[in-house]
Amino acid sequence: LALLYATFTVTFFINTNDEVPLSRWPRHLIIGGQFVVICSIMYTTPNMFSAILLVVWSAQLPYFMPFRWALWLTPLWSFVAWSTHFLRWQPDGIVITGVLFTTFNVFALIMMESRRNAEFQKERAEQANRELIAMQSLVKEASQQEERLRIARDIHDLVGHHLTALTVQLQVLARKVPEALKVDVERSRAISKLLLADVRVAVSEMREHEQLNLREA
């Protein structure tokens, strides 16, 4: 009897611990084995209060099968467990006790299903919150990219065009001024060309970030 109680306790903690690396089917086998252990305990001892283990076992079922199935099948496995106890000990008042414990099983099922639904709703709320934060980040990033693109267009359209016109004007001026001033004009034209090249590099760098990196986002 002690071995059966120890077996149920160990399997219960294994099945209810998410850190134990077990897949779905081994956990289903464990939950089935627990029922066999409970029936063995009820067959081994005349103590009808051992049926409290059936309540503990029922509380696990919403995590292993649909709640509706577990609810409808509760009378069936309650009947099997109590029949095992009756075949060995034939106690008085077993029907009333069995019905009472069956209601406890149903209560445990309902409570754990409510808890599971609350956990599910919490996960959905957290997921929605994460998606909202991600969307806000995407909107912010898109707004920043749009602003960079607008600035790049303004620089290109205004400053770039004016610098191009200035360079052309200095080139024309270099042909008309006296020789003594040509050196200064050419130096000014070289500066304007260098500035125009810098503007083009800056605009190109800003446009490189125009596309949104969806993988990173």
Rosetta silent file (secondary structure, phi, psi, omega in degrees, C-alpha in Angstrom):
SEQUENCE: LALLYATFTVTFFINTNDEVPLSRWPRHLIIGGQFVVICSIMYTTPNMFSAILLVVWSAQLPYFMPFRWALWLTPLWSFVAWSTHFLRWQPDGIVITGVLFTTFNVFALIMMESRRNAEFQKERAEQANRELIAMQSLVKEASQQEERLRIARDIHDLVGHHLTALTVQLQVLARKVPEALKVDVERSRAISKLLLADVRVAVSEMREHEQLNLREA
SCORE:     score description
SCORE:     0.000 S_00000001
   1 L     0.000  -42.028  177.558    0.000    0.000    0.000 S_00000001
   2 H   -62.568  -39.287  178.311    2.846    2.387    0.822 S_00000001
   3 H   -63.481  -38.991  178.913    4.443    1.543   -2.510 S_00000001
   4 H   -66.137  -42.797  177.242    1.190    2.360   -4.315 S_00000001
   5 H   -62.386  -42.329  179.804    0.876    5.702   -2.533 S_00000001
   6 H   -64.276  -39.649  179.064    4.504    6.520   -3.359 S_00000001
   7 H   -62.909  -44.453  178.980    3.956    5.573   -7.008 S_00000001
   8 H   -63.054  -42.667 -178.376    0.935    7.840   -7.282 S_00000001
   9 H   -62.373  -46.205 -178.648    2.797   10.727   -5.622 S_00000001
  10 H   -64.114  -46.811 -179.158    5.829   10.430   -7.915 S_00000001
  11 H   -66.139  -32.428  177.786    3.759   10.129  -11.091 S_00000001
  12 H   -64.085  -47.553 -179.165    1.589   13.056  -10.011 S_00000001
  13 H   -68.529  -31.365  176.526    4.582   15.378   -9.608 S_00000001
  14 H   -67.162  -43.846 -174.608    6.071   14.161  -12.887 S_00000001
  15 H   -74.882  -23.791 -178.050    2.858   14.774  -14.808 S_00000001
  16 L  -100.585    4.735  179.345    2.194   18.200  -13.300 S_00000001
  17 L  -105.196  114.250 -178.605    5.745   19.517  -13.711 S_00000001
  18 L   -71.415  -17.069 -178.977    6.304   21.237  -17.057 S_00000001
  19 L   -78.937  -13.395  176.668   10.068   21.145  -16.552 S_00000001
  20 L   -74.744  122.918 -175.200   10.105   17.354  -16.864 S_00000001
  21 L   -76.218   77.906  177.483   11.096   16.605  -20.503 S_00000001
  22 L  -124.356  141.225  177.101    8.198   14.355  -21.467 S_00000001
  23 L   -81.158 -174.235 -173.441    6.160   14.437  -24.652 S_00000001
  24 H   -67.367  -46.071 -173.358    2.374   14.222  -24.849 S_00000001
  25 H   -68.456  -41.491  175.114    1.933   10.441  -25.105 S_00000001
  26 H   -59.018  -34.457  178.233    4.104    9.456  -22.117 S_00000001
  27 H   -69.037  -35.104  175.587    2.092   11.849  -19.985 S_00000001
  28 H   -65.858  -38.785  177.206   -1.122   10.220  -21.205 S_00000001
  29 H   -64.660  -37.332  179.338    0.290    6.821  -20.258 S_00000001
  30 H   -65.996  -42.307 -179.086    1.176    8.171  -16.827 S_00000001
  31 H   -65.377  -34.484  174.620   -2.345    9.530  -16.262 S_00000001
  32 H   -68.923  -39.286  177.751   -3.729    6.118  -17.224 S_00000001
  33 H   -64.701  -34.013  177.302   -1.270    4.404  -14.909 S_00000001
  34 H   -61.794  -39.490  179.310   -2.360    6.661  -12.072 S_00000001
  35 H   -64.192  -39.937  177.289   -5.933    5.434  -12.449 S_00000001
  36 H   -63.065  -40.306  178.565   -4.732    1.846  -12.239 S_00000001
  37 H   -63.620  -41.490  179.190   -2.777    2.727   -9.082 S_00000001
  38 H   -62.759  -44.793  177.987   -5.883    4.339   -7.548 S_00000001
  39 H   -62.517  -36.230  178.341   -7.983    1.273   -8.258 S_00000001
  40 H   -66.942  -38.777  178.215   -5.231   -0.878   -6.738 S_00000001
  41 H   -65.096  -45.079 -179.634   -5.193    1.285   -3.608 S_00000001
  42 H   -66.409  -25.800  175.914   -8.980    1.102   -3.258 S_00000001
  43 H   -79.622  -29.300 -174.124   -8.741   -2.666   -3.670 S_00000001
  44 H   -82.486  -36.077 -174.205   -5.908   -2.968   -1.131 S_00000001
  45 L  -116.557  143.783  176.761   -7.283   -0.862    1.720 S_00000001
  46 L   -78.649   -5.702 -178.099  -10.775   -0.763    3.268 S_00000001
  47 L   -72.181  109.633 -177.812  -10.355    2.964    3.908 S_00000001
  48 H   -70.472  -17.076  179.893  -12.875    4.605    1.586 S_00000001
  49 H   -73.178   -6.639  173.110  -11.209    7.993    2.026 S_00000001
  50 H   -65.158  -16.085  177.811   -8.447    6.797   -0.281 S_00000001
  51 H   -65.893   -8.635  175.535  -10.879    7.805   -3.018 S_00000001
  52 H   -61.688  -25.964  176.280   -9.623   11.370   -2.461 S_00000001
  53 H   -63.798  -30.614  177.423   -6.849   10.340   -4.844 S_00000001
  54 H   -67.437  -32.127  175.761   -9.515   10.007   -7.527 S_00000001
  55 H   -67.335  -44.976  177.967  -10.403   13.673   -6.939 S_00000001
  56 H   -61.753  -41.038  179.094   -6.748   14.635   -7.330 S_00000001
  57 H   -64.883  -41.333 -179.582   -6.555   12.519  -10.473 S_00000001
  58 H   -63.557  -31.794 -179.009   -9.709   14.104  -11.921 S_00000001
  59 H   -65.742  -20.093  179.535   -8.220   17.574  -11.427 S_00000001
  60 H   -84.077  -19.941 -168.740   -5.496   16.723  -13.957 S_00000001
  61 H   -61.956  -36.783 -179.795   -7.850   15.611  -16.721 S_00000001
  62 H   -58.449  -18.530  178.731   -8.679   19.043  -18.279 S_00000001
  63 H   -89.829   -3.020 -176.640   -5.014   19.229  -19.333 S_00000001
  64 L  -124.530  -13.727  178.956   -5.139   15.868  -21.093 S_00000001
  65 L  -154.247  162.536  176.904   -8.568   15.651  -22.728 S_00000001
  66 L   -57.846  141.230 -176.035  -11.492   17.902  -23.663 S_00000001
  67 H   -59.356  -37.964 -178.272  -13.416   19.072  -20.625 S_00000001
  68 H   -63.664  -41.072  177.976  -16.735   17.799  -22.000 S_00000001
  69 H   -63.489  -46.560 -178.944  -15.379   14.273  -22.394 S_00000001
  70 H   -60.411  -38.508 -178.638  -13.913   14.284  -18.903 S_00000001
  71 H   -67.609  -43.682 -178.914  -17.200   15.525  -17.449 S_00000001
  72 H   -71.791  -30.110 -177.018  -19.327   12.902  -19.156 S_00000001
  73 H   -87.999   -7.850 -179.458  -16.889   10.064  -18.385 S_00000001
  74 H   -56.067  -46.852  178.159  -16.497   10.938  -14.692 S_00000001
  75 H   -60.404  -31.574 -177.837  -19.379    8.655  -13.571 S_00000001
  76 H   -66.877  -54.346 -177.675  -17.872    5.796  -15.598 S_00000001
  77 H   -74.502  -22.740  171.744  -14.426    5.716  -14.046 S_00000001
  78 H   -65.027  -41.204  178.022  -15.882    6.536  -10.646 S_00000001
  79 H   -62.832  -41.565 -179.761  -18.045    3.424  -11.019 S_00000001
  80 H   -62.940  -46.828 -177.973  -15.014    1.344  -12.027 S_00000001
  81 H   -64.357  -45.047 -178.060  -12.943    2.505   -9.033 S_00000001
  82 H   -72.226  -29.645  174.861  -15.738    2.033   -6.494 S_00000001
  83 H   -65.484  -38.306  176.316  -16.678   -1.355   -7.970 S_00000001
  84 H   -60.240  -43.708  178.626  -13.079   -2.454   -7.407 S_00000001
  85 H   -65.601  -40.271 -177.064  -13.368   -1.379   -3.779 S_00000001
  86 H   -68.062  -38.963 -179.038  -16.765   -3.067   -3.354 S_00000001
  87 H   -60.282  -30.964 -177.654  -15.611   -6.410   -4.809 S_00000001
  88 H   -91.615  -42.580 -168.990  -12.957   -6.692   -2.119 S_00000001
  89 H  -111.173  -24.854  179.654  -14.479   -5.095    0.979 S_00000001
  90 L    47.112   56.648 -177.665  -18.248   -4.795    0.385 S_00000001
  91 L   -78.377  161.074  175.908  -18.645   -1.857    2.829 S_00000001
  92 L   -79.901  147.233  176.671  -21.959   -0.384    3.904 S_00000001
  93 L    70.319   21.973 -177.395  -23.069    2.922    2.395 S_00000001
  94 H   -68.668  -29.491 -179.224  -20.722    2.623   -0.553 S_00000001
  95 H   -66.119  -47.876 -179.515  -23.342    3.993   -2.968 S_00000001
  96 H   -64.000  -43.782  179.302  -23.815    7.226   -1.027 S_00000001
  97 H   -63.704  -41.623  179.314  -20.065    7.616   -0.500 S_00000001
  98 H   -63.373  -42.859  178.394  -19.360    6.886   -4.161 S_00000001
  99 H   -64.281  -40.270  179.593  -21.909    9.463   -5.326 S_00000001
 100 H   -62.254  -46.748  179.582  -20.500   12.011   -2.888 S_00000001
 101 H   -67.657  -30.401  176.396  -16.939   11.499   -4.111 S_00000001
 102 H   -63.671  -39.096  175.986  -18.158   11.630   -7.718 S_00000001
 103 H   -64.463  -34.804  175.346  -19.517   15.121   -7.036 S_00000001
 104 H   -63.520  -39.686  177.864  -16.087   15.990   -5.645 S_00000001
 105 H   -61.306  -44.721  179.355  -14.564   14.723   -8.900 S_00000001
 106 H   -63.683  -41.149  178.900  -16.900   16.907  -10.933 S_00000001
 107 H   -61.816  -42.909  178.696  -16.111   19.910   -8.721 S_00000001
 108 H   -63.387  -40.349  177.261  -12.372   19.339   -9.200 S_00000001
 109 H   -60.247  -47.879 -177.359  -12.884   19.114  -12.960 S_00000001
 110 H   -63.654  -42.635 -179.136  -14.840   22.367  -13.083 S_00000001
 111 H   -64.298  -43.572 -179.181  -12.333   24.228  -10.906 S_00000001
 112 H   -71.278  -33.003  175.490   -9.335   23.106  -12.952 S_00000001
 113 H   -66.311  -39.812  176.430  -11.100   23.874  -16.219 S_00000001
 114 H   -63.067  -41.446  178.204  -11.827   27.378  -14.927 S_00000001
 115 H   -64.645  -41.865  179.901   -8.181   27.756  -13.952 S_00000001
 116 H   -64.386  -41.172  176.994   -7.044   26.492  -17.351 S_00000001
 117 H   -64.294  -37.798  177.902   -9.355   28.943  -19.125 S_00000001
 118 H   -64.621  -40.312  177.132   -8.020   31.770  -16.956 S_00000001
 119 H   -63.879  -40.535  179.744   -4.463   30.802  -17.911 S_00000001
 120 H   -64.203  -44.063  178.785   -5.466   30.708  -21.573 S_00000001
 121 H   -64.767  -36.663  177.270   -7.083   34.133  -21.400 S_00000001
 122 H   -64.515  -42.724  178.218   -4.007   35.500  -19.640 S_00000001
 123 H   -63.382  -40.693  178.206   -1.764   34.107  -22.372 S_00000001
 124 H   -63.191  -41.150  178.814   -4.013   35.643  -25.037 S_00000001
 125 H   -65.050  -41.552  178.406   -3.882   39.016  -23.284 S_00000001
 126 H   -65.776  -39.063  178.024   -0.091   38.834  -23.019 S_00000001
 127 H   -64.250  -43.353  177.999    0.157   37.848  -26.685 S_00000001
 128 H   -62.708  -37.748  178.803   -2.081   40.757  -27.696 S_00000001
 129 H   -66.151  -41.389  177.618    0.054   43.088  -25.589 S_00000001
 130 H   -63.857  -41.207  178.770    3.232   41.823  -27.264 S_00000001
 131 H   -65.226  -37.502  178.655    1.662   42.279  -30.692 S_00000001
 132 H   -64.893  -43.664  178.250    0.585   45.799  -29.768 S_00000001
 133 H   -63.095  -41.292  178.370    4.099   46.695  -28.623 S_00000001
 134 H   -64.015  -40.917  179.335    5.527   45.212  -31.826 S_00000001
 135 H   -65.263  -40.841  176.612    3.025   47.155  -33.924 S_00000001
 136 H   -61.269  -39.542  177.786    3.892   50.383  -32.120 S_00000001
 137 H   -64.733  -41.283  178.487    7.555   49.703  -32.812 S_00000001
 138 H   -64.658  -42.322  178.836    6.810   49.082  -36.501 S_00000001
 139 H   -63.258  -41.847  178.385    4.762   52.273  -36.757 S_00000001
 140 H   -63.186  -43.934  179.380    7.534   54.241  -35.069 S_00000001
 141 H   -64.260  -42.370  178.740   10.140   52.721  -37.375 S_00000001
 142 H   -63.890  -38.894  178.097    8.001   53.415  -40.441 S_00000001
 143 H   -64.636  -41.688  178.031    7.496   57.014  -39.301 S_00000001
 144 H   -64.950  -41.080  178.746   11.228   57.462  -38.825 S_00000001
 145 H   -65.516  -39.529  177.970   11.943   55.994  -42.242 S_00000001
 146 H   -63.276  -39.553  178.795    9.343   58.254  -43.831 S_00000001
 147 H   -66.722  -42.045  177.124   10.929   61.264  -42.148 S_00000001
 148 H   -61.916  -41.398  179.799   14.411   60.236  -43.325 S_00000001
 149 H   -64.836  -40.097  178.680   13.115   59.768  -46.849 S_00000001
 150 H   -63.971  -43.068  178.759   11.456   63.195  -46.798 S_00000001
 151 H   -63.757  -41.516  179.171   14.658   64.843  -45.572 S_00000001
 152 H   -61.915  -40.857  178.739   16.680   63.015  -48.221 S_00000001
 153 H   -66.220  -40.640  178.920   14.308   64.220  -50.954 S_00000001
 154 H   -63.229  -43.615  179.121   14.455   67.787  -49.662 S_00000001
 155 H   -62.695  -43.839 -178.486   18.249   67.730  -49.598 S_00000001
 156 H   -66.456  -44.036 -174.949   18.381   66.235  -53.058 S_00000001
 157 H   -74.385  -39.240 -175.144   15.781   68.549  -54.591 S_00000001
 158 H   -92.711  -66.303 -175.359   16.832   71.802  -52.957 S_00000001
 159 H   -64.637  -45.705 -177.640   20.465   71.708  -51.893 S_00000001
 160 H   -60.969  -46.166  179.900   21.599   69.317  -54.618 S_00000001
 161 H   -64.979  -40.646  179.800   20.002   71.270  -57.435 S_00000001
 162 H   -66.844  -39.511  177.452   21.278   74.588  -56.119 S_00000001
 163 H   -66.100  -37.083  176.272   24.808   73.246  -55.732 S_00000001
 164 H   -62.809  -44.824  177.878   24.671   71.890  -59.279 S_00000001
 165 H   -63.180  -39.461  178.879   23.558   75.283  -60.552 S_00000001
 166 H   -64.212  -40.975  178.850   26.295   76.978  -58.519 S_00000001
 167 H   -62.407  -42.948  178.561   28.940   74.666  -59.941 S_00000001
 168 H   -64.179  -43.083  179.355   27.800   75.412  -63.498 S_00000001
 169 H   -62.721  -40.581  178.268   27.772   79.145  -62.822 S_00000001
 170 H   -67.163  -33.476  177.003   31.304   79.016  -61.396 S_00000001
 171 H   -66.234  -41.707  177.127   32.443   77.072  -64.440 S_00000001
 172 H   -66.071  -41.430 -178.212   30.998   79.755  -66.713 S_00000001
 173 H   -64.782  -33.775 -179.187   32.462   82.479  -64.525 S_00000001
 174 H   -62.723  -23.836  179.937   35.913   80.899  -64.689 S_00000001
 175 H   -84.547  -15.817 -173.987   35.951   81.535  -68.446 S_00000001
 176 H  -104.515  -24.935 -174.972   35.049   85.192  -68.140 S_00000001
 177 L   -78.940  159.981  176.438   37.136   86.469  -65.222 S_00000001
 178 L   -61.205  162.133 -178.552   40.693   87.731  -65.590 S_00000001
 179 H   -59.074  -32.153 -177.311   43.543   85.304  -65.196 S_00000001
 180 H   -67.014  -25.630 -177.722   44.326   86.645  -61.746 S_00000001
 181 H  -100.060   -8.870 -176.357   40.913   85.585  -60.449 S_00000001
 182 H   -63.155  -36.034 -179.413   40.602   82.229  -62.209 S_00000001
 183 H   -62.228  -43.084  179.298   42.488   80.405  -59.465 S_00000001
 184 H   -66.856  -38.540  179.732   40.026   81.607  -56.805 S_00000001
 185 H   -66.886  -43.284  178.567   37.031   80.779  -58.997 S_00000001
 186 H   -63.490  -36.737  177.543   38.341   77.286  -59.739 S_00000001
 187 H   -64.645  -41.331  177.832   38.951   76.745  -56.036 S_00000001
 188 H   -64.444  -38.971  179.151   35.360   77.810  -55.297 S_00000001
 189 H   -66.616  -38.560  178.022   34.057   75.484  -58.018 S_00000001
 190 H   -64.646  -38.802  177.524   36.068   72.594  -56.583 S_00000001
 191 H   -64.333  -43.338  179.714   34.583   73.263  -53.154 S_00000001
 192 H   -64.598  -38.254  177.377   31.049   73.313  -54.569 S_00000001
 193 H   -66.171  -40.343  177.685   31.671   70.040  -56.418 S_00000001
 194 H   -63.874  -40.960  178.052   33.047   68.470  -53.240 S_00000001
 195 H   -65.055  -38.800  177.868   30.020   69.666  -51.285 S_00000001
 196 H   -64.293  -39.044  178.242   27.689   68.286  -53.969 S_00000001
 197 H   -65.595  -39.787  177.698   29.426   64.906  -53.739 S_00000001
 198 H   -63.951  -39.366  178.405   29.037   64.930  -49.955 S_00000001
 199 H   -63.244  -42.331 -179.925   25.326   65.719  -50.310 S_00000001
 200 H   -64.554  -39.695  177.471   24.870   62.822  -52.724 S_00000001
 201 H   -62.956  -44.387 -179.648   26.653   60.426  -50.357 S_00000001
 202 H   -62.647  -42.427  179.347   24.463   61.574  -47.438 S_00000001
 203 H   -64.832  -40.220  179.392   21.289   61.165  -49.491 S_00000001
 204 H   -64.105  -41.783  179.100   22.352   57.680  -50.628 S_00000001
 205 H   -64.355  -38.060  179.560   23.037   56.591  -47.061 S_00000001
 206 H   -69.130  -35.217 -179.005   19.631   57.848  -45.936 S_00000001
 207 H   -75.638  -19.691  177.580   17.885   56.046  -48.793 S_00000001
 208 H   -65.044  -25.952 -179.940   19.620   52.772  -47.922 S_00000001
 209 L   -95.069   15.286 -177.396   17.433   52.625  -44.768 S_00000001
 210 L   -69.823  -39.660 -177.342   14.238   53.252  -46.690 S_00000001
 211 L   -79.991  139.959  179.222   13.162   49.606  -46.817 S_00000001
 212 L   -83.416  129.222  177.761   11.828   48.026  -43.622 S_00000001
 213 L   -82.164   98.014 -174.727   13.645   44.890  -42.460 S_00000001
 214 L   -67.725  -35.487 -179.589   10.676   42.615  -41.752 S_00000001
 215 L   -63.015  -46.998  177.946   12.805   39.775  -40.366 S_00000001
 216 L   -65.332  -39.037  179.721   14.400   42.082  -37.791 S_00000001
 217 L   -63.827    0.000    0.000   11.037   43.718  -37.062 S_00000001
